[in-house]
Amino acid sequence: FSFPFQNQLVIESVTKPCIITEVPEKEVRIDCDEPGCPVLIARDSSVQPSPLPHLGWGFSEDVWMKMVSKEQNYRHSKSFMQKHPRIQPRMRSILLDWLIEVSEAYTLHRQTFYLAQDYFDRFMLTQNNIEKGVLQLIGITCLFIASKMEEACPPKLSQMAYVTAGTCYEDEILQMELIILKELRWNLCPETAVSWLKLYFQMASMSANSDLLEPQFPQDAYVQMTRLLDLCILNINSLDFQYRVLAASVLCHFLQQETVEKISDVIQPCVNWMAPFAESVSQFGRATLRDFVRIKDDRHNIQTHTDYMTMLDASLKEVNRQGL
């Protein structure tokens, strides 16, 4: 499968074969006790060799096993929509788009937004009959929790309440925070889609004997990739895929054909699903690496907002046209 678009040219310098390979692996069933939640099949990380390079601070096999095992413990599924008949998929898209905008306004990191997205989707899976009027409170509370997990200087509670324009009060956010933490059982450290993307791109860009923890990839190329990932995560159907599959599919859409060693049958459906979104992103031109006050070296990791809803509408129009 191939899909021609302009973005592919941004990573011509990346020549190391992609780590996404089809290897014989055992399968582990992940049974979900939530009604309507599909049974997921996960790869057994004890069988799949770790693609991580030698680490001076730990064993690569242990680190890789820990990362992959998190996907068994942090489940997400679009089936939560069946539990909330008054909520439509577009409401989720609008909420996440707004959280991206808030993240940029407070100069929050990409990981912070993706943590909030994960908290929101997993929390909704634990609930029933949530009213649409409560979505903003849930969303801003998830971002409040995520910022305290990820940011060195997280926004104050008053700042989080302020951006809701009087819709959510401070005491309501604090009360919702306790509810969410209890329902998530304080499991707040998933490997997010953006953390997988950063790892994959780092590994594809590394030279021999380079440090995994030191960024090796071009920042401009990274922001092109994250824009596609941002757009995809707004769509409810992105929850059909594991986060690492989403990240790998984004990478496959940007790397040159000869750079990708082999795309497995696990990745291919997501690559195909993502194609209209990649085409939509390319039609809006290149993303720019923005400047932020007091932030220089880390600016590519700051979450930025663009006209994602227009991009999403264009993507869904193409999806409907193709009957995907």
Short mmCIF file of C-alpha atoms in Angstrom, two decimals:
data_model
loop_
_atom_site.label_atom_id
_atom_site.label_comp_id
_atom_site.label_asym_id
_atom_site.label_seq_id
_atom_site.Cartn_x
_atom_site.Cartn_y
_atom_site.Cartn_z
CA PHE A 1 0.00 0.00 0.00
CA SER A 2 1.27 3.44 -0.80
CA PHE A 3 -0.29 6.88 -0.67
CA PRO A 4 1.42 9.80 -2.41
CA PHE A 5 1.63 13.04 -0.48
CA GLN A 6 4.10 15.83 0.09
CA ASN A 7 5.04 14.98 3.67
CA GLN A 8 7.10 11.98 2.64
CA LEU A 9 9.99 14.22 1.61
CA VAL A 10 10.66 15.64 5.06
CA ILE A 11 12.62 12.63 6.30
CA GLU A 12 14.88 11.80 3.40
CA SER A 13 17.86 11.80 5.76
CA VAL A 14 16.47 8.91 7.80
CA THR A 15 18.04 5.78 6.37
CA LYS A 16 17.95 3.26 9.20
CA PRO A 17 15.36 0.54 8.55
CA CYS A 18 12.18 0.98 10.51
CA ILE A 19 11.81 -1.23 13.57
CA ILE A 20 8.36 -2.41 12.54
CA THR A 21 8.92 -6.00 11.45
CA GLU A 22 6.80 -9.11 11.29
CA VAL A 23 8.25 -11.71 13.62
CA PRO A 24 6.87 -14.97 15.02
CA GLU A 25 5.24 -14.16 18.31
CA LYS A 26 2.89 -15.68 20.80
CA GLU A 27 -0.43 -13.97 21.30
CA VAL A 28 -1.95 -12.84 24.57
CA ARG A 29 -5.68 -12.35 24.89
CA ILE A 30 -6.69 -9.21 26.71
CA ASP A 31 -10.18 -9.81 28.02
CA CYS A 32 -12.20 -6.73 28.79
CA ASP A 33 -14.97 -7.01 31.36
CA GLU A 34 -16.73 -3.90 30.03
CA PRO A 35 -19.87 -4.62 27.93
CA GLY A 36 -19.23 -4.17 24.22
CA CYS A 37 -15.47 -3.96 24.65
CA PRO A 38 -13.77 -6.12 22.00
CA VAL A 39 -11.23 -8.75 22.95
CA LEU A 40 -7.81 -7.47 21.96
CA ILE A 41 -4.91 -9.60 20.83
CA ALA A 42 -1.56 -8.35 22.05
CA ARG A 43 1.92 -9.50 21.24
CA ASP A 44 3.83 -11.31 23.94
CA SER A 45 6.77 -9.05 24.68
CA SER A 46 8.68 -11.95 26.26
CA VAL A 47 8.89 -13.56 22.82
CA GLN A 48 9.37 -10.52 20.61
CA PRO A 49 13.01 -9.38 20.75
CA SER A 50 13.49 -5.87 22.05
CA PRO A 51 14.24 -3.41 19.23
CA LEU A 52 15.80 -1.01 21.74
CA PRO A 53 19.56 -0.48 21.52
CA HIS A 54 21.91 -1.19 24.40
CA LEU A 55 21.05 1.03 27.34
CA GLY A 56 23.63 2.26 29.79
CA TRP A 57 21.02 2.76 32.50
CA GLY A 58 19.01 -0.49 32.23
CA PHE A 59 18.34 -3.68 30.32
CA SER A 60 16.68 -3.03 26.96
CA GLU A 61 14.64 -6.26 27.16
CA ASP A 62 13.21 -5.27 30.55
CA VAL A 63 12.40 -1.73 29.42
CA TRP A 64 10.72 -2.95 26.24
CA MET A 65 8.71 -5.58 28.13
CA LYS A 66 7.51 -2.95 30.60
CA MET A 67 6.43 -0.59 27.83
CA VAL A 68 4.51 -3.22 25.87
CA SER A 69 2.89 -4.70 28.98
CA LYS A 70 1.33 -1.31 29.77
CA GLU A 71 -1.00 -1.75 26.81
CA GLN A 72 -2.47 -4.76 28.58
CA ASN A 73 -3.09 -2.72 31.73
CA TYR A 74 -4.25 0.55 30.16
CA ARG A 75 -7.18 -0.43 27.94
CA HIS A 76 -9.02 1.93 25.64
CA SER A 77 -11.95 1.25 23.34
CA LYS A 78 -14.43 3.27 21.31
CA SER A 79 -17.13 0.99 22.71
CA PHE A 80 -17.56 3.50 25.54
CA MET A 81 -19.81 5.46 23.17
CA GLN A 82 -22.43 2.72 23.53
CA LYS A 83 -22.60 3.48 27.24
CA HIS A 84 -23.39 7.18 26.70
CA PRO A 85 -26.32 7.49 24.24
CA ARG A 86 -26.49 11.28 24.59
CA ILE A 87 -22.89 11.73 23.48
CA GLN A 88 -21.86 11.75 19.82
CA PRO A 89 -18.36 11.03 18.47
CA ARG A 90 -18.04 14.62 17.25
CA MET A 91 -18.47 15.87 20.82
CA ARG A 92 -15.33 13.98 21.75
CA SER A 93 -13.52 15.50 18.76
CA ILE A 94 -14.56 19.03 19.73
CA LEU A 95 -13.53 18.47 23.35
CA LEU A 96 -10.08 17.11 22.46
CA ASP A 97 -9.56 19.92 19.95
CA TRP A 98 -10.33 22.41 22.71
CA LEU A 99 -7.92 20.66 25.09
CA ILE A 100 -5.20 20.99 22.44
CA GLU A 101 -5.97 24.71 22.27
CA VAL A 102 -5.77 25.04 26.06
CA SER A 103 -2.51 23.09 26.05
CA GLU A 104 -0.96 25.54 23.62
CA ALA A 105 -2.27 28.54 25.58
CA TYR A 106 -0.51 27.29 28.74
CA THR A 107 2.57 25.99 26.86
CA LEU A 108 1.97 22.41 27.94
CA HIS A 109 3.90 19.49 26.49
CA ARG A 110 2.48 17.12 23.92
CA GLN A 111 2.72 14.29 26.43
CA THR A 112 0.46 16.25 28.79
CA PHE A 113 -2.32 16.47 26.22
CA TYR A 114 -2.00 12.80 25.28
CA LEU A 115 -2.14 11.78 28.93
CA ALA A 116 -5.35 13.82 29.28
CA GLN A 117 -6.80 12.16 26.17
CA ASP A 118 -5.99 8.73 27.58
CA TYR A 119 -7.47 9.56 30.98
CA PHE A 120 -10.66 10.84 29.34
CA ASP A 121 -11.20 7.81 27.12
CA ARG A 122 -10.45 5.32 29.89
CA PHE A 123 -12.65 7.18 32.38
CA MET A 124 -15.57 7.21 29.97
CA LEU A 125 -15.20 3.45 29.63
CA THR A 126 -15.90 3.11 33.36
CA GLN A 127 -19.04 5.27 33.33
CA ASN A 128 -22.63 5.11 32.06
CA ASN A 129 -25.05 7.74 30.76
CA ILE A 130 -22.75 10.76 31.06
CA GLU A 131 -24.54 13.94 30.01
CA LYS A 132 -22.93 16.09 27.33
CA GLY A 133 -22.95 19.08 29.67
CA VAL A 134 -20.40 17.34 31.91
CA LEU A 135 -17.87 16.62 29.15
CA GLN A 136 -16.01 19.91 29.50
CA LEU A 137 -15.62 19.39 33.25
CA ILE A 138 -14.28 15.87 32.70
CA GLY A 139 -11.94 17.09 29.96
CA ILE A 140 -10.42 20.02 31.83
CA THR A 141 -10.03 17.86 34.94
CA CYS A 142 -8.16 15.23 32.93
CA LEU A 143 -5.85 17.95 31.63
CA PHE A 144 -5.41 19.27 35.18
CA ILE A 145 -4.35 15.81 36.37
CA ALA A 146 -2.09 15.28 33.36
CA SER A 147 -0.34 18.61 33.85
CA LYS A 148 0.49 17.70 37.44
CA MET A 149 1.89 14.40 36.22
CA GLU A 150 4.02 15.83 33.40
CA GLU A 151 4.74 19.54 33.84
CA ALA A 152 7.44 21.02 36.05
CA CYS A 153 5.22 24.07 36.59
CA PRO A 154 1.62 22.98 35.97
CA PRO A 155 -1.15 25.58 35.60
CA LYS A 156 -2.94 26.52 38.78
CA LEU A 157 -6.44 25.30 39.51
CA SER A 158 -7.75 28.83 39.00
CA GLN A 159 -6.21 28.92 35.52
CA MET A 160 -7.91 25.67 34.55
CA ALA A 161 -11.26 26.99 35.74
CA TYR A 162 -10.68 30.29 33.94
CA VAL A 163 -10.41 28.75 30.46
CA THR A 164 -13.89 27.22 30.82
CA ALA A 165 -15.38 30.74 30.84
CA GLY A 166 -17.42 30.15 33.97
CA THR A 167 -18.69 26.71 32.98
CA CYS A 168 -16.58 24.83 35.53
CA TYR A 169 -15.76 26.04 39.03
CA GLU A 170 -12.66 25.19 41.04
CA ASP A 171 -14.48 23.05 43.58
CA GLU A 172 -16.15 21.09 40.77
CA ILE A 173 -12.77 20.35 39.18
CA LEU A 174 -11.39 19.15 42.52
CA GLN A 175 -14.41 16.94 43.09
CA MET A 176 -14.18 15.50 39.56
CA GLU A 177 -10.46 14.94 40.04
CA LEU A 178 -11.12 12.57 42.94
CA ILE A 179 -13.79 10.72 40.96
CA ILE A 180 -11.51 10.24 37.95
CA LEU A 181 -8.53 9.15 40.04
CA LYS A 182 -10.67 6.61 41.85
CA GLU A 183 -12.19 5.21 38.64
CA LEU A 184 -8.78 4.97 36.97
CA ARG A 185 -7.44 3.36 40.15
CA TRP A 186 -4.57 5.85 40.08
CA ASN A 187 -3.17 4.23 36.94
CA LEU A 188 -1.83 7.42 35.41
CA CYS A 189 1.32 6.40 33.53
CA PRO A 190 0.38 4.88 30.15
CA GLU A 191 2.66 4.81 27.15
CA THR A 192 0.80 7.33 25.02
CA ALA A 193 0.60 7.47 21.26
CA VAL A 194 2.99 10.43 21.17
CA SER A 195 5.53 8.74 23.46
CA TRP A 196 5.57 5.73 21.10
CA LEU A 197 5.95 8.03 18.09
CA LYS A 198 8.88 9.83 19.67
CA LEU A 199 10.58 6.54 20.52
CA TYR A 200 10.08 5.06 17.04
CA PHE A 201 11.33 8.18 15.26
CA GLN A 202 14.30 8.42 17.60
CA MET A 203 15.27 4.83 16.86
CA ALA A 204 14.84 5.28 13.12
CA SER A 205 17.06 8.38 13.24
CA MET A 206 19.83 7.16 15.55
CA SER A 207 23.38 6.66 14.42
CA ALA A 208 25.62 3.90 15.73
CA ASN A 209 26.56 4.20 19.42
CA SER A 210 24.33 7.24 19.94
CA ASP A 211 22.38 7.80 23.16
CA LEU A 212 18.69 6.87 23.06
CA LEU A 213 17.90 9.64 25.54
CA GLU A 214 19.52 12.37 23.44
CA PRO A 215 17.21 13.57 20.62
CA GLN A 216 18.62 12.49 17.25
CA PHE A 217 15.71 13.29 14.96
CA PRO A 218 15.03 16.54 13.03
CA GLN A 219 12.56 18.63 15.02
CA ASP A 220 10.85 20.05 11.93
CA ALA A 221 10.04 16.54 10.69
CA TYR A 222 8.75 15.58 14.12
CA VAL A 223 6.15 18.37 14.19
CA GLN A 224 4.85 17.21 10.80
CA MET A 225 4.33 13.75 12.27
CA THR A 226 2.69 14.96 15.45
CA ARG A 227 0.19 17.02 13.47
CA LEU A 228 -1.01 13.86 11.72
CA LEU A 229 -1.17 12.02 15.04
CA ASP A 230 -3.14 14.89 16.61
CA LEU A 231 -5.66 14.78 13.78
CA CYS A 232 -6.07 11.01 13.98
CA ILE A 233 -6.56 10.95 17.75
CA LEU A 234 -9.53 13.32 17.39
CA ASN A 235 -11.35 10.61 15.47
CA ILE A 236 -13.09 8.03 17.65
CA ASN A 237 -12.01 5.20 15.34
CA SER A 238 -8.39 5.76 16.35
CA LEU A 239 -9.31 3.85 19.51
CA ASP A 240 -9.61 0.71 17.38
CA PHE A 241 -5.81 0.56 17.41
CA GLN A 242 -3.16 0.25 20.08
CA TYR A 243 -1.19 3.44 20.64
CA ARG A 244 2.04 1.89 19.38
CA VAL A 245 0.25 0.82 16.19
CA LEU A 246 -1.02 4.37 15.65
CA ALA A 247 2.48 5.75 16.17
CA ALA A 248 4.08 3.21 13.85
CA SER A 249 1.49 3.96 11.16
CA VAL A 250 2.26 7.67 11.34
CA LEU A 251 5.93 6.87 10.89
CA CYS A 252 5.18 4.65 7.91
CA HIS A 253 3.34 7.52 6.21
CA PHE A 254 6.41 9.75 6.42
CA LEU A 255 9.40 7.50 5.89
CA GLN A 256 10.52 6.75 2.37
CA GLN A 257 9.52 3.34 1.06
CA GLU A 258 13.02 1.86 1.19
CA THR A 259 13.43 3.05 4.77
CA VAL A 260 10.60 0.87 6.01
CA GLU A 261 11.99 -2.64 6.26
CA LYS A 262 8.64 -4.38 6.47
CA ILE A 263 5.13 -3.39 7.51
CA SER A 264 3.46 -6.18 9.43
CA ASP A 265 -0.14 -7.25 8.99
CA VAL A 266 -0.79 -5.76 12.43
CA ILE A 267 0.19 -2.29 11.20
CA GLN A 268 -1.25 -2.39 7.67
CA PRO A 269 -4.96 -1.87 8.57
CA CYS A 270 -4.06 1.24 10.56
CA VAL A 271 -1.82 2.55 7.76
CA ASN A 272 -4.75 2.15 5.36
CA TRP A 273 -7.22 3.77 7.76
CA MET A 274 -4.86 6.70 8.30
CA ALA A 275 -4.35 7.46 4.59
CA PRO A 276 -7.25 9.97 4.20
CA PHE A 277 -6.07 11.81 7.30
CA ALA A 278 -2.52 11.99 5.93
CA GLU A 279 -3.84 13.34 2.65
CA SER A 280 -5.89 15.96 4.48
CA VAL A 281 -2.85 17.10 6.48
CA SER A 282 -0.75 17.42 3.33
CA GLN A 283 -3.36 19.69 1.72
CA PHE A 284 -2.97 22.20 4.55
CA GLY A 285 0.75 22.69 3.93
CA ARG A 286 3.64 22.12 6.30
CA ALA A 287 3.43 22.63 10.04
CA THR A 288 5.78 25.26 11.43
CA LEU A 289 8.09 24.81 14.39
CA ARG A 290 6.85 27.60 16.64
CA ASP A 291 8.80 29.75 19.06
CA PHE A 292 7.80 30.04 22.72
CA VAL A 293 9.02 32.46 25.36
CA ARG A 294 11.69 30.88 27.61
CA ILE A 295 11.55 27.64 25.61
CA LYS A 296 14.21 26.90 23.02
CA ASP A 297 15.56 23.36 22.86
CA ASP A 298 12.26 21.73 23.83
CA ARG A 299 9.89 23.69 21.61
CA HIS A 300 9.09 20.69 19.37
CA ASN A 301 7.62 18.96 22.42
CA ILE A 302 5.13 21.75 23.15
CA GLN A 303 1.58 20.93 22.08
CA THR A 304 0.35 23.26 19.34
CA HIS A 305 -3.09 23.84 17.89
CA THR A 306 -4.19 24.34 14.32
CA ASP A 307 -7.50 24.10 12.45
CA TYR A 308 -7.91 20.43 13.27
CA MET A 309 -11.70 20.37 12.99
CA THR A 310 -11.55 21.58 9.38
CA MET A 311 -8.91 18.94 8.67
CA LEU A 312 -11.06 16.33 10.37
CA ASP A 313 -14.11 17.24 8.30
CA ALA A 314 -12.05 16.97 5.11
CA SER A 315 -10.68 13.61 6.22
CA LEU A 316 -14.10 12.19 7.06
CA LYS A 317 -15.47 13.39 3.74
CA GLU A 318 -12.74 11.41 1.98
CA VAL A 319 -13.39 8.40 4.22
CA ASN A 320 -17.08 8.47 3.28
CA ARG A 321 -16.25 8.88 -0.40
CA GLN A 322 -13.99 5.84 -0.35
CA GLY A 323 -16.41 3.87 1.80
CA LEU A 324 -13.69 3.06 4.34
#
